[in-house]
Amino acid sequence: MLYSAALATLLATPSASAQEAQSTQNAPELEVIEVSGIRGSLSSALLEKRDSNNLVEVIKAVDIGKLPDQNLAEVLENVTGIQITRTAGVGTGVQIRGTNANRTEINGVSTVGSGTGRSGINFEDVSAGIIAEVEVTKASEAKTIEGSVGGTINLKTIRPLQLSDTLATLRVQGENSSLSDDSGLKPRISGTFGDNWYTDLGTFGVVISANYAEQEATAFRPRSDRDNSVASNSGANSAQEFDFLPIQFFVQDYDNYESETINIASSIEWAPNDNTKLYFDAVINDQERREESSRVQASGVSDLISESIPTEFENVNFGVIDGQNLGSIQAAVKGVIPVEDGGADPNLRFSGDTNSRLTRSEIFRIGGEWQGDNLKINIEASSSKSDTTTPSFNSTLNFINPNVASNASNENGTPFQYDLTGGSLAFGIASGEANAPTSAQLLDPSNTVLRDVEIGKSTAKNREDAFRTDFSYYFDSIITSVDFGYRYSKTSSVQDTVISSIGLRNMSDSPSGDLFSELLIAGPTNFNDADGRELFVRDYLQLNPEIVANDQDNALAILQSAIDTIGGSIALNAPTSSSDGFFDIEEKTNALYVQANFEYHMFRGNFGARYLKTDVKSVGNSTTTDANGNNLVSQITTTGDYDFLLPRVNLSVDLTDDIVIRSGWGKDIRRPDFDDLSTSFTFDTSPNPAVAIGNPNLVPEEVTSFDLSAEWYFAQASVLSVGIFHKKRSNLHVSQQEDPSEDSTTGYRDLTDPCEAGGIYNPIADINVFGPDIGVGVCVPFATTINDTGETTQKGIEIAVQYDLAGFEDDLGWASGFGIIANYTKQEFSGGEAFDTATSRANDIFALTTGIEGINVTRVQGLTDLSENAYNFTLYYEKYGLSARARYTWREAYRSEDFGSTTSFPWGFPVVQEDRGQLNASISYDINEQFNVGIEAVNLTESDITQSCVNEGGLLCYQGLTERRITLGASYRF
């Protein structure tokens, strides 16, 4: 492999002065492209980190289109202070220093996402195959665009004028997922071509990278709710000598996501002379991400808590929340849930979630730079947009047990068996019960009826257009240069909720499955593949996701015909735009900055300030009713503005040739997510999800950051660094959920509007177990976002070591190919005045565990997705054409809002995702200088995800049984 020996020398010498950098600014940075292999990429990244005046982290591709991982979120997991969250085992979210409030750029251009957030483009939408370098800025400069709390991520593509030779590569791979029902390999193909030419008109350069990838990700997620109680003195048939938690609800969740992604990145550069360069960049991403998930639910179980007698219990310690010891209680872990008298409960339901996200994003940049003797000018215009459509066709079928006497209801009972011992949330049909259905009965369409149909085709259009001009004036003094500039941006988000939610609650409206049997197929039968469990629901029916996703109109016609055949009164309307779910928000920002760069002996750095003013215009709908009860929809436009002055200072001290001390101080803001500003909302037919309502009075968060670090570059491609960070945040955006009160005896909620006892009235939600009769209209939870009135603090320490044994080849021989990379992060969050409140049902349980009558348990909100401790350890080997890498990543437990198919929390608090580690590995071999073959593995040990309710190590309530992904491939460099 090619390796630049000059890197070792550069790492051992002080950085060049600003004036020297000016004189060489047009020279090709050949080492960025020419170094290859693990050791070369690490050396080049360290060189860039060391020469920076502020705190940055850099990851460079081992070779063209070959970052350490296939997924960009998983690439960033290599960086000290960064953890990630996953969906079905695939990295989708990134937390820098414990927060999701970050920015993502491509070649310095702000990106927009497919939803309503501010963090930029989805990492699953961009392939690592088109990215040459990832730079994470942890300490901002005055010229850094505002909007980040944790850091700014800049994804860089290859620059054509930096190429020394023609570049042409091709990479072909195939990926297999262990839990997929498709045993084949999903293809991934990427290629890059680049070159530059000297002509009479100057130097021209072109690079184009393209990537095509298919991926399937599967996860099995069983859930058990035990947020109810049976007191020892209750007189219930199931009562014990002690209080206990009975079974409230079961879900067997099968998540399957298939994606097809096309990425194209191209750059054209023209340098007509030594002082001038013009450029144009285009990055186009096109992703289809389709979900074909299914859920088996045991609903109505709560009606049996007085009759179902568990055969085994476990002790659950709820621990301490905000100084209140919540005590412990026994919880049911094994038993049978029989069918109640009358045969209505418990219900067996089959749901199919057929959702898609079709996103096309485009990032364009055009500009030029001119370098004079003392003045440098850069002018640039950019546009970043994302257009997303989310077609969906979700449905629920009720199983009508033919062995239970009919009660003219579309909810006939089915007995269940459960075994939650050994940390496995397992349940299934109680086949030993006399009225248990057989496999044939479960798969007979005539034993199912249609219960819910939800169809959607919502759209989201996000865009940012920007113009900026930057000037640098150079001096021959301690102040080496002054940077100043102006940036104008216009950002917009238009969300149109197109949805139709229809519930069929009466048998007279619920057609039997044999009337639409051409739409039905058996659900996946491999739910035990992840952990070998014996107890699960093997046989069930669902609407064929291929048909309902690809021919929605025909599927609707078939279901409507079935309803009409039985004389039903329900019309399955096609989805229409929801007036309550529409908003159009536009922001215009003018920003000015000035920054002085200095160098004096061992000291270098910069100081300056950024001033911004933002004008906001929001258009939404207001719905009222006239005297006849008809809806009247009118558009309401609101406007506002704000401005901030953001000072920033960075200092680097080259204490010796090998030791750099850094410090940074600065201020930044974080604007609210767009949906958090909108008062638009939509209802669900389920009574469990919280209705999300925006808050137009939200103001941006303010953050003051301080960094201090020391870096020791003690050997080639090696470093030891220690750093601390401290962030003060005010006006933190926090979620607040208000739950409806439930009667402590019956479990019933308020069924009329308004909801005096909490929550919001949902006119289309199924009453379910929250009322005495079947029907719709019930008070449900609602969630909103507020500014925390208290100040919060994030602080932590980051330790990293990178050590390469290449310098010991004479002593170690083949063993000199080894190297290690390790990092550890410890962080804390404190302060704030916003709090979560336990549900009324949870407070009834805490009254039993604490003996405090009328207790109301609250918890001061922390940051979700923040792990107090996390570390990475990577062992790599590179020699004789062999490259191998194994990385183990571990993060401590953290609060999470990812609780499966619901957005509400049974106990009123975000769940705790327990400690988890994951092992990834790769190995490749150079057949010759052009041809390389390799294999990569993600989640080798198939580490499970475990979630607990209330507190860490508390009540097990959710699991994620994830897969192993293996990728085989080869690459050729022409």
Short mmCIF file of C-alpha atoms in Angstrom, two decimals, residues 71-420:
data_model
loop_
_atom_site.label_atom_id
_atom_site.label_comp_id
_atom_site.label_asym_id
_atom_site.label_seq_id
_atom_site.Cartn_x
_atom_site.Cartn_y
_atom_site.Cartn_z
CA ASN A 71 -22.70 3.42 7.81
CA LEU A 72 -21.78 7.06 8.54
CA ALA A 73 -23.29 7.02 12.03
CA GLU A 74 -21.15 3.98 12.80
CA VAL A 75 -18.12 5.76 11.32
CA LEU A 76 -18.63 8.59 13.80
CA GLU A 77 -18.79 6.11 16.67
CA ASN A 78 -14.99 5.89 16.33
CA VAL A 79 -14.66 9.48 17.59
CA THR A 80 -14.03 10.24 21.26
CA GLY A 81 -17.15 11.68 22.91
CA ILE A 82 -19.58 10.35 20.28
CA GLN A 83 -22.19 7.65 20.82
CA ILE A 84 -24.88 6.53 18.42
CA THR A 85 -28.40 5.15 18.51
CA ARG A 86 -29.61 2.43 16.19
CA THR A 87 -32.81 1.39 14.43
CA ALA A 88 -33.05 -2.37 13.92
CA GLY A 89 -29.32 -2.53 14.64
CA VAL A 90 -28.34 0.08 12.03
CA GLY A 91 -26.83 3.40 13.15
CA THR A 92 -29.26 6.28 12.60
CA GLY A 93 -28.66 8.85 15.37
CA VAL A 94 -25.49 10.56 16.61
CA GLN A 95 -24.91 12.13 20.02
CA ILE A 96 -21.86 14.37 20.46
CA ARG A 97 -21.01 14.87 24.11
CA GLY A 98 -24.39 13.53 25.14
CA THR A 99 -26.64 15.59 22.91
CA ASN A 100 -28.49 15.09 19.62
CA ALA A 101 -28.42 18.86 19.02
CA ASN A 102 -25.69 18.92 16.36
CA ARG A 103 -25.23 20.09 12.78
CA THR A 104 -24.26 18.16 9.65
CA GLU A 105 -22.58 19.74 6.63
CA ILE A 106 -21.32 18.38 3.33
CA ASN A 107 -18.26 20.24 2.07
CA GLY A 108 -19.09 23.04 4.50
CA VAL A 109 -22.68 23.43 3.23
CA SER A 110 -25.52 23.14 5.72
CA THR A 111 -27.78 20.17 5.04
CA VAL A 112 -31.47 19.63 5.81
CA GLY A 113 -33.13 16.42 6.91
CA SER A 114 -36.15 14.46 5.78
CA GLY A 115 -38.17 15.34 8.88
CA THR A 116 -38.60 18.40 11.03
CA GLY A 117 -35.31 18.34 12.95
CA ARG A 118 -32.32 20.70 12.79
CA SER A 119 -29.43 18.22 12.73
CA GLY A 120 -29.28 17.96 8.96
CA ILE A 121 -29.32 15.09 6.53
CA ASN A 122 -30.12 11.57 7.74
CA PHE A 123 -26.94 9.52 8.05
CA GLU A 124 -28.65 6.51 6.48
CA ASP A 125 -29.28 8.59 3.34
CA VAL A 126 -25.59 9.19 2.61
CA SER A 127 -23.26 6.34 1.79
CA ALA A 128 -19.80 6.27 3.32
CA GLY A 129 -18.63 5.22 -0.15
CA ILE A 130 -18.73 8.81 -1.46
CA ILE A 131 -17.09 10.43 1.56
CA ALA A 132 -13.30 10.89 1.78
CA GLU A 133 -13.10 12.52 5.19
CA VAL A 134 -15.23 13.24 8.26
CA GLU A 135 -14.39 16.25 10.41
CA VAL A 136 -16.06 16.93 13.75
CA THR A 137 -15.65 20.44 15.17
CA LYS A 138 -16.09 20.40 18.94
CA ALA A 139 -14.91 23.96 19.66
CA SER A 140 -16.40 26.49 17.23
CA GLU A 141 -14.64 29.46 15.69
CA ALA A 142 -16.36 32.76 14.93
CA LYS A 143 -16.68 31.71 11.29
CA THR A 144 -18.38 28.41 12.24
CA ILE A 145 -22.09 28.51 11.34
CA GLU A 146 -24.29 28.67 14.42
CA GLY A 147 -26.75 26.00 15.51
CA SER A 148 -24.81 23.25 17.26
CA VAL A 149 -24.61 22.27 20.93
CA GLY A 150 -22.38 19.18 20.78
CA GLY A 151 -20.46 19.72 17.55
CA THR A 152 -20.55 20.26 13.80
CA ILE A 153 -20.02 17.29 11.48
CA ASN A 154 -18.56 18.09 8.07
CA LEU A 155 -18.59 15.30 5.46
CA LYS A 156 -15.97 15.98 2.80
CA THR A 157 -15.73 14.60 -0.71
CA ILE A 158 -12.58 14.39 -2.88
CA ARG A 159 -11.24 17.63 -4.35
CA PRO A 160 -10.19 17.27 -8.02
CA LEU A 161 -7.24 19.69 -8.01
CA GLN A 162 -5.62 17.76 -5.15
CA LEU A 163 -5.21 14.67 -7.33
CA SER A 164 -1.68 13.85 -8.51
CA ASP A 165 -2.76 11.02 -10.86
CA THR A 166 -5.88 9.77 -12.55
CA LEU A 167 -8.17 8.17 -10.02
CA ALA A 168 -10.46 5.28 -10.97
CA THR A 169 -11.83 2.76 -8.48
CA LEU A 170 -14.64 0.21 -8.37
CA ARG A 171 -15.95 -1.60 -5.31
CA VAL A 172 -18.52 -4.41 -5.31
CA GLN A 173 -19.99 -5.92 -2.15
CA GLY A 174 -22.83 -8.06 -0.92
CA GLU A 175 -24.38 -7.92 2.57
CA ASN A 176 -26.24 -10.65 4.45
CA SER A 177 -28.38 -10.12 7.56
CA SER A 178 -28.71 -13.02 9.98
CA LEU A 179 -32.37 -12.40 10.92
CA SER A 180 -33.61 -11.69 7.43
CA ASP A 181 -35.88 -14.26 5.81
CA ASP A 182 -33.91 -13.60 2.61
CA SER A 183 -30.70 -15.67 2.66
CA GLY A 184 -29.15 -13.85 -0.31
CA LEU A 185 -26.67 -11.00 -0.48
CA LYS A 186 -27.87 -7.43 -0.85
CA PRO A 187 -25.68 -5.63 -3.41
CA ARG A 188 -23.58 -2.54 -2.78
CA ILE A 189 -21.64 -1.02 -5.68
CA SER A 190 -19.54 2.14 -5.60
CA GLY A 191 -17.06 3.76 -7.90
CA THR A 192 -15.03 6.93 -8.27
CA PHE A 193 -13.36 8.63 -11.21
CA GLY A 194 -11.25 11.76 -10.98
CA ASP A 195 -8.57 13.58 -12.91
CA ASN A 196 -7.21 17.04 -13.67
CA TRP A 197 -5.67 18.56 -16.77
CA TYR A 198 -3.28 21.46 -17.42
CA THR A 199 -4.43 23.58 -20.39
CA ASP A 200 -3.83 27.02 -21.85
CA LEU A 201 -6.92 28.17 -19.95
CA GLY A 202 -5.66 26.88 -16.62
CA THR A 203 -6.09 23.66 -14.67
CA PHE A 204 -9.38 21.75 -14.79
CA GLY A 205 -10.31 18.96 -12.43
CA VAL A 206 -13.30 16.62 -12.20
CA VAL A 207 -14.32 13.98 -9.65
CA ILE A 208 -17.48 11.91 -9.66
CA SER A 209 -18.36 9.25 -7.10
CA ALA A 210 -21.43 7.05 -7.28
CA ASN A 211 -22.90 4.48 -4.94
CA TYR A 212 -25.79 2.04 -5.18
CA ALA A 213 -26.76 0.02 -2.12
CA GLU A 214 -29.52 -2.26 -0.95
CA GLN A 215 -29.86 -3.21 2.68
CA GLU A 216 -32.24 -5.21 4.83
CA ALA A 217 -32.33 -4.73 8.58
CA THR A 218 -34.44 -6.85 10.92
CA ALA A 219 -35.01 -6.81 14.66
CA PHE A 220 -37.34 -8.73 16.95
CA ARG A 221 -38.69 -6.59 19.79
CA PRO A 222 -40.90 -8.26 22.41
CA ARG A 223 -42.61 -6.00 24.95
CA SER A 224 -44.40 -6.62 28.23
CA ASP A 225 -46.30 -4.00 30.24
CA ARG A 226 -46.70 -4.62 33.97
CA ASP A 227 -47.82 -1.18 35.10
CA ASN A 228 -50.82 -2.26 37.17
CA SER A 229 -51.18 -3.81 40.58
CA VAL A 230 -53.07 -6.35 42.63
CA ALA A 231 -52.94 -5.55 46.34
CA SER A 232 -52.80 -8.34 48.89
CA ASN A 233 -56.00 -7.04 50.50
CA SER A 234 -57.86 -6.42 47.24
CA GLY A 235 -60.09 -9.50 47.50
CA ALA A 236 -59.29 -10.39 43.88
CA ASN A 237 -59.20 -14.09 42.97
CA SER A 238 -55.57 -13.59 41.92
CA ALA A 239 -54.56 -11.86 45.17
CA GLN A 240 -51.49 -13.21 46.97
CA GLU A 241 -50.06 -12.70 50.42
CA PHE A 242 -48.09 -9.83 48.90
CA ASP A 243 -48.78 -6.99 46.48
CA PHE A 244 -47.72 -7.75 42.91
CA LEU A 245 -47.61 -6.42 39.34
CA PRO A 246 -49.80 -8.44 36.96
CA ILE A 247 -49.53 -8.59 33.19
CA GLN A 248 -51.11 -5.58 31.50
CA PHE A 249 -50.17 -5.96 27.82
CA PHE A 250 -47.99 -8.03 25.46
CA VAL A 251 -46.51 -7.19 22.04
CA GLN A 252 -44.48 -9.37 19.69
CA ASP A 253 -42.91 -6.85 17.34
CA TYR A 254 -41.17 -7.93 14.13
CA ASP A 255 -39.36 -4.97 12.55
CA ASN A 256 -38.13 -5.22 8.99
CA TYR A 257 -36.65 -2.37 6.94
CA GLU A 258 -35.47 -2.59 3.35
CA SER A 259 -33.67 0.30 1.76
CA GLU A 260 -32.40 1.15 -1.70
CA THR A 261 -30.02 4.10 -1.86
CA ILE A 262 -28.39 5.94 -4.74
CA ASN A 263 -25.71 8.53 -4.01
CA ILE A 264 -23.84 10.71 -6.50
CA ALA A 265 -21.19 13.26 -5.55
CA SER A 266 -19.42 15.32 -8.20
CA SER A 267 -17.03 18.25 -8.17
CA ILE A 268 -15.62 20.46 -10.91
CA GLU A 269 -12.75 22.83 -10.20
CA TRP A 270 -11.01 25.32 -12.48
CA ALA A 271 -7.91 27.29 -11.58
CA PRO A 272 -7.33 29.77 -14.46
CA ASN A 273 -4.18 30.98 -12.70
CA ASP A 274 -2.27 30.55 -9.47
CA ASN A 275 -4.43 33.08 -7.65
CA THR A 276 -7.93 32.05 -8.68
CA LYS A 277 -10.09 28.95 -8.34
CA LEU A 278 -13.72 28.36 -9.30
CA TYR A 279 -15.69 25.31 -8.20
CA PHE A 280 -19.04 23.58 -8.43
CA ASP A 281 -20.19 20.68 -6.23
CA ALA A 282 -23.29 18.54 -6.48
CA VAL A 283 -24.36 15.79 -4.10
CA ILE A 284 -27.57 13.92 -4.89
CA ASN A 285 -29.06 11.24 -2.66
CA ASP A 286 -32.11 9.16 -3.46
CA GLN A 287 -33.36 6.70 -0.87
CA GLU A 288 -36.34 4.41 -0.64
CA ARG A 289 -36.66 3.02 2.87
CA ARG A 290 -39.55 0.59 3.17
CA GLU A 291 -40.86 -0.92 6.36
CA GLU A 292 -42.69 -4.25 6.34
CA SER A 293 -43.18 -4.87 10.03
CA SER A 294 -45.78 -6.85 11.91
CA ARG A 295 -47.08 -6.88 15.46
CA VAL A 296 -48.90 -9.55 17.42
CA GLN A 297 -50.71 -8.02 20.40
CA ALA A 298 -52.31 -9.51 23.47
CA SER A 299 -54.75 -6.74 24.31
CA GLY A 300 -57.48 -6.59 26.94
CA VAL A 301 -55.22 -8.57 29.27
CA SER A 302 -55.80 -5.98 31.97
CA ASP A 303 -59.43 -7.13 32.27
CA LEU A 304 -58.09 -10.43 33.62
CA ILE A 305 -55.70 -9.16 36.30
CA SER A 306 -58.12 -10.18 39.03
CA GLU A 307 -58.61 -13.66 37.56
CA SER A 308 -55.24 -14.62 36.08
CA ILE A 309 -53.15 -16.22 38.85
CA PRO A 310 -49.39 -16.15 38.17
CA THR A 311 -47.39 -19.24 39.04
CA GLU A 312 -44.06 -17.47 39.54
CA PHE A 313 -42.89 -14.02 40.60
CA GLU A 314 -39.73 -11.91 40.69
CA ASN A 315 -38.77 -9.07 42.98
CA VAL A 316 -38.46 -5.70 41.25
CA ASN A 317 -36.58 -2.86 42.95
CA PHE A 318 -37.59 0.52 41.53
CA GLY A 319 -34.60 2.30 43.07
CA VAL A 320 -34.50 6.03 43.77
CA ILE A 321 -35.87 8.91 41.71
CA ASP A 322 -34.96 12.45 42.75
CA GLY A 323 -34.28 11.38 46.32
CA GLN A 324 -37.46 9.31 46.73
CA ASN A 325 -36.84 5.63 47.43
CA LEU A 326 -39.58 3.85 45.48
CA GLY A 327 -39.14 0.50 47.18
CA SER A 328 -39.74 -2.89 45.61
CA ILE A 329 -42.60 -5.19 44.67
CA GLN A 330 -43.18 -8.66 43.30
CA ALA A 331 -44.01 -8.99 39.61
CA ALA A 332 -45.58 -11.82 37.64
CA VAL A 333 -43.16 -13.70 35.40
CA LYS A 334 -44.94 -16.96 34.57
CA GLY A 335 -48.52 -18.07 34.20
CA VAL A 336 -51.59 -18.44 32.00
CA ILE A 337 -54.11 -15.72 31.16
CA PRO A 338 -57.48 -17.44 30.65
CA VAL A 339 -60.49 -16.25 28.69
CA GLU A 340 -62.92 -14.24 30.80
CA ASP A 341 -66.57 -15.15 31.25
CA GLY A 342 -68.42 -14.04 28.15
CA GLY A 343 -65.39 -14.68 25.96
CA ALA A 344 -64.48 -11.09 25.04
CA ASP A 345 -60.99 -10.80 26.54
CA PRO A 346 -58.07 -11.15 26.16
CA ASN A 347 -57.89 -10.21 22.48
CA LEU A 348 -55.42 -11.50 19.92
CA ARG A 349 -54.65 -8.88 17.29
CA PHE A 350 -52.50 -8.98 14.16
CA SER A 351 -51.13 -5.68 12.88
CA GLY A 352 -49.16 -4.89 9.77
CA ASP A 353 -47.05 -1.72 9.55
CA THR A 354 -46.28 -0.98 5.92
CA ASN A 355 -44.54 2.36 5.91
CA SER A 356 -42.08 3.94 3.52
CA ARG A 357 -39.84 6.97 3.44
CA LEU A 358 -39.01 8.13 -0.07
CA THR A 359 -36.43 10.90 0.15
CA ARG A 360 -34.51 12.80 -2.47
CA SER A 361 -31.95 15.27 -1.23
CA GLU A 362 -29.80 17.62 -3.26
CA ILE A 363 -26.86 19.75 -2.14
CA PHE A 364 -25.34 22.23 -4.59
CA ARG A 365 -22.44 24.61 -4.09
CA ILE A 366 -20.93 27.09 -6.53
CA GLY A 367 -18.26 29.60 -5.77
CA GLY A 368 -14.82 30.94 -6.28
CA GLU A 369 -11.80 32.15 -4.37
CA TRP A 370 -9.09 34.66 -5.19
CA GLN A 371 -5.75 35.06 -3.43
CA GLY A 372 -3.77 38.28 -3.62
CA ASP A 373 -0.60 39.25 -1.85
CA ASN A 374 -2.37 39.94 1.43
CA LEU A 375 -6.03 39.45 0.70
CA LYS A 376 -8.07 36.30 0.09
CA ILE A 377 -11.71 36.44 -1.03
CA ASN A 378 -14.19 33.59 -1.21
CA ILE A 379 -17.73 33.95 -2.56
CA GLU A 380 -20.16 31.04 -2.46
CA ALA A 381 -23.82 30.26 -3.06
CA SER A 382 -25.38 26.99 -1.95
CA SER A 383 -28.68 25.19 -1.90
CA SER A 384 -29.67 22.19 0.17
CA LYS A 385 -33.09 20.59 -0.06
CA SER A 386 -34.89 17.42 0.91
CA ASP A 387 -38.23 16.26 -0.47
CA THR A 388 -39.83 13.34 1.36
CA THR A 389 -43.00 11.37 0.90
CA THR A 390 -44.07 8.83 3.52
CA PRO A 391 -46.67 6.47 2.05
CA SER A 392 -48.15 4.04 4.56
CA PHE A 393 -50.83 1.39 4.80
CA ASN A 394 -51.20 0.10 8.35
CA SER A 395 -53.88 -2.32 9.44
CA THR A 396 -55.06 -4.41 12.39
CA LEU A 397 -57.03 -7.64 12.32
CA ASN A 398 -58.91 -9.09 15.28
CA PHE A 399 -58.72 -12.85 15.73
CA ILE A 400 -62.15 -14.33 16.45
CA ASN A 401 -61.53 -17.53 18.38
CA PRO A 402 -63.97 -20.14 17.03
CA ASN A 403 -63.60 -22.14 20.27
CA VAL A 404 -65.13 -19.36 22.36
CA ALA A 405 -68.86 -18.70 22.33
CA SER A 406 -69.65 -15.70 20.16
CA ASN A 407 -70.87 -12.59 21.92
CA ALA A 408 -71.57 -10.70 18.70
CA SER A 409 -68.40 -8.73 19.35
CA ASN A 410 -65.42 -8.40 17.06
CA GLU A 411 -63.24 -9.17 20.11
CA ASN A 412 -63.42 -12.85 21.01
CA GLY A 413 -61.01 -14.10 23.66
CA THR A 414 -57.84 -16.15 23.27
CA PRO A 415 -55.88 -17.65 26.20
CA PHE A 416 -52.19 -16.74 26.57
CA GLN A 417 -49.21 -18.27 28.28
CA TYR A 418 -46.18 -16.23 29.35
CA ASP A 419 -42.70 -16.83 30.71
CA LEU A 420 -40.59 -13.77 31.54
#
